[in-house]
Amino acid sequence: MKLFFTSNAIRRLTQIEDYERSKGNDKKARQTVKGIRDTAKKLEKYPEIGPVEEQLGDLGQGHRSILFGTLYKIIYLLAQPLIIVTDIFDVRQDPGNMKP
């Protein structure tokens, strides 16, 4: 399976990187984005590793999620032959802000 990031997921990665940089920590910004991408890459080998995301269950599309560290949820869909990353969600935010 091949990993694909939607424009929303890419925008979220950019926001995360910009936030870390704004705190004066370029190295942490790069490490965080790399860590999120590396964690998502594991889905190519183990696409069903993440549980179904309950917060998006009412959409009926089968969104799943995996965590990077303790702060970021990688939201994705399985759509053979793709794994579509739809959002990178900061778990400190209101779950209602999660984007499918």
Coordinates of C-alpha atoms in Angstrom, one line a residue, residues 52-63:
V52 CA -11.2 2.9 14.2
E53 CA -11.4 6.6 15.2
E54 CA -14.6 6.9 17.3
Q55 CA -14.7 10.7 17.0
L56 CA -15.3 10.3 13.2
G57 CA -17.4 7.2 13.4
D58 CA -20.6 9.0 12.4
L59 CA -19.1 9.6 9.0
G60 CA -19.2 5.9 8.3
Q61 CA -15.9 5.9 6.4
G62 CA -13.8 3.9 8.7
H63 CA -11.3 6.5 9.7

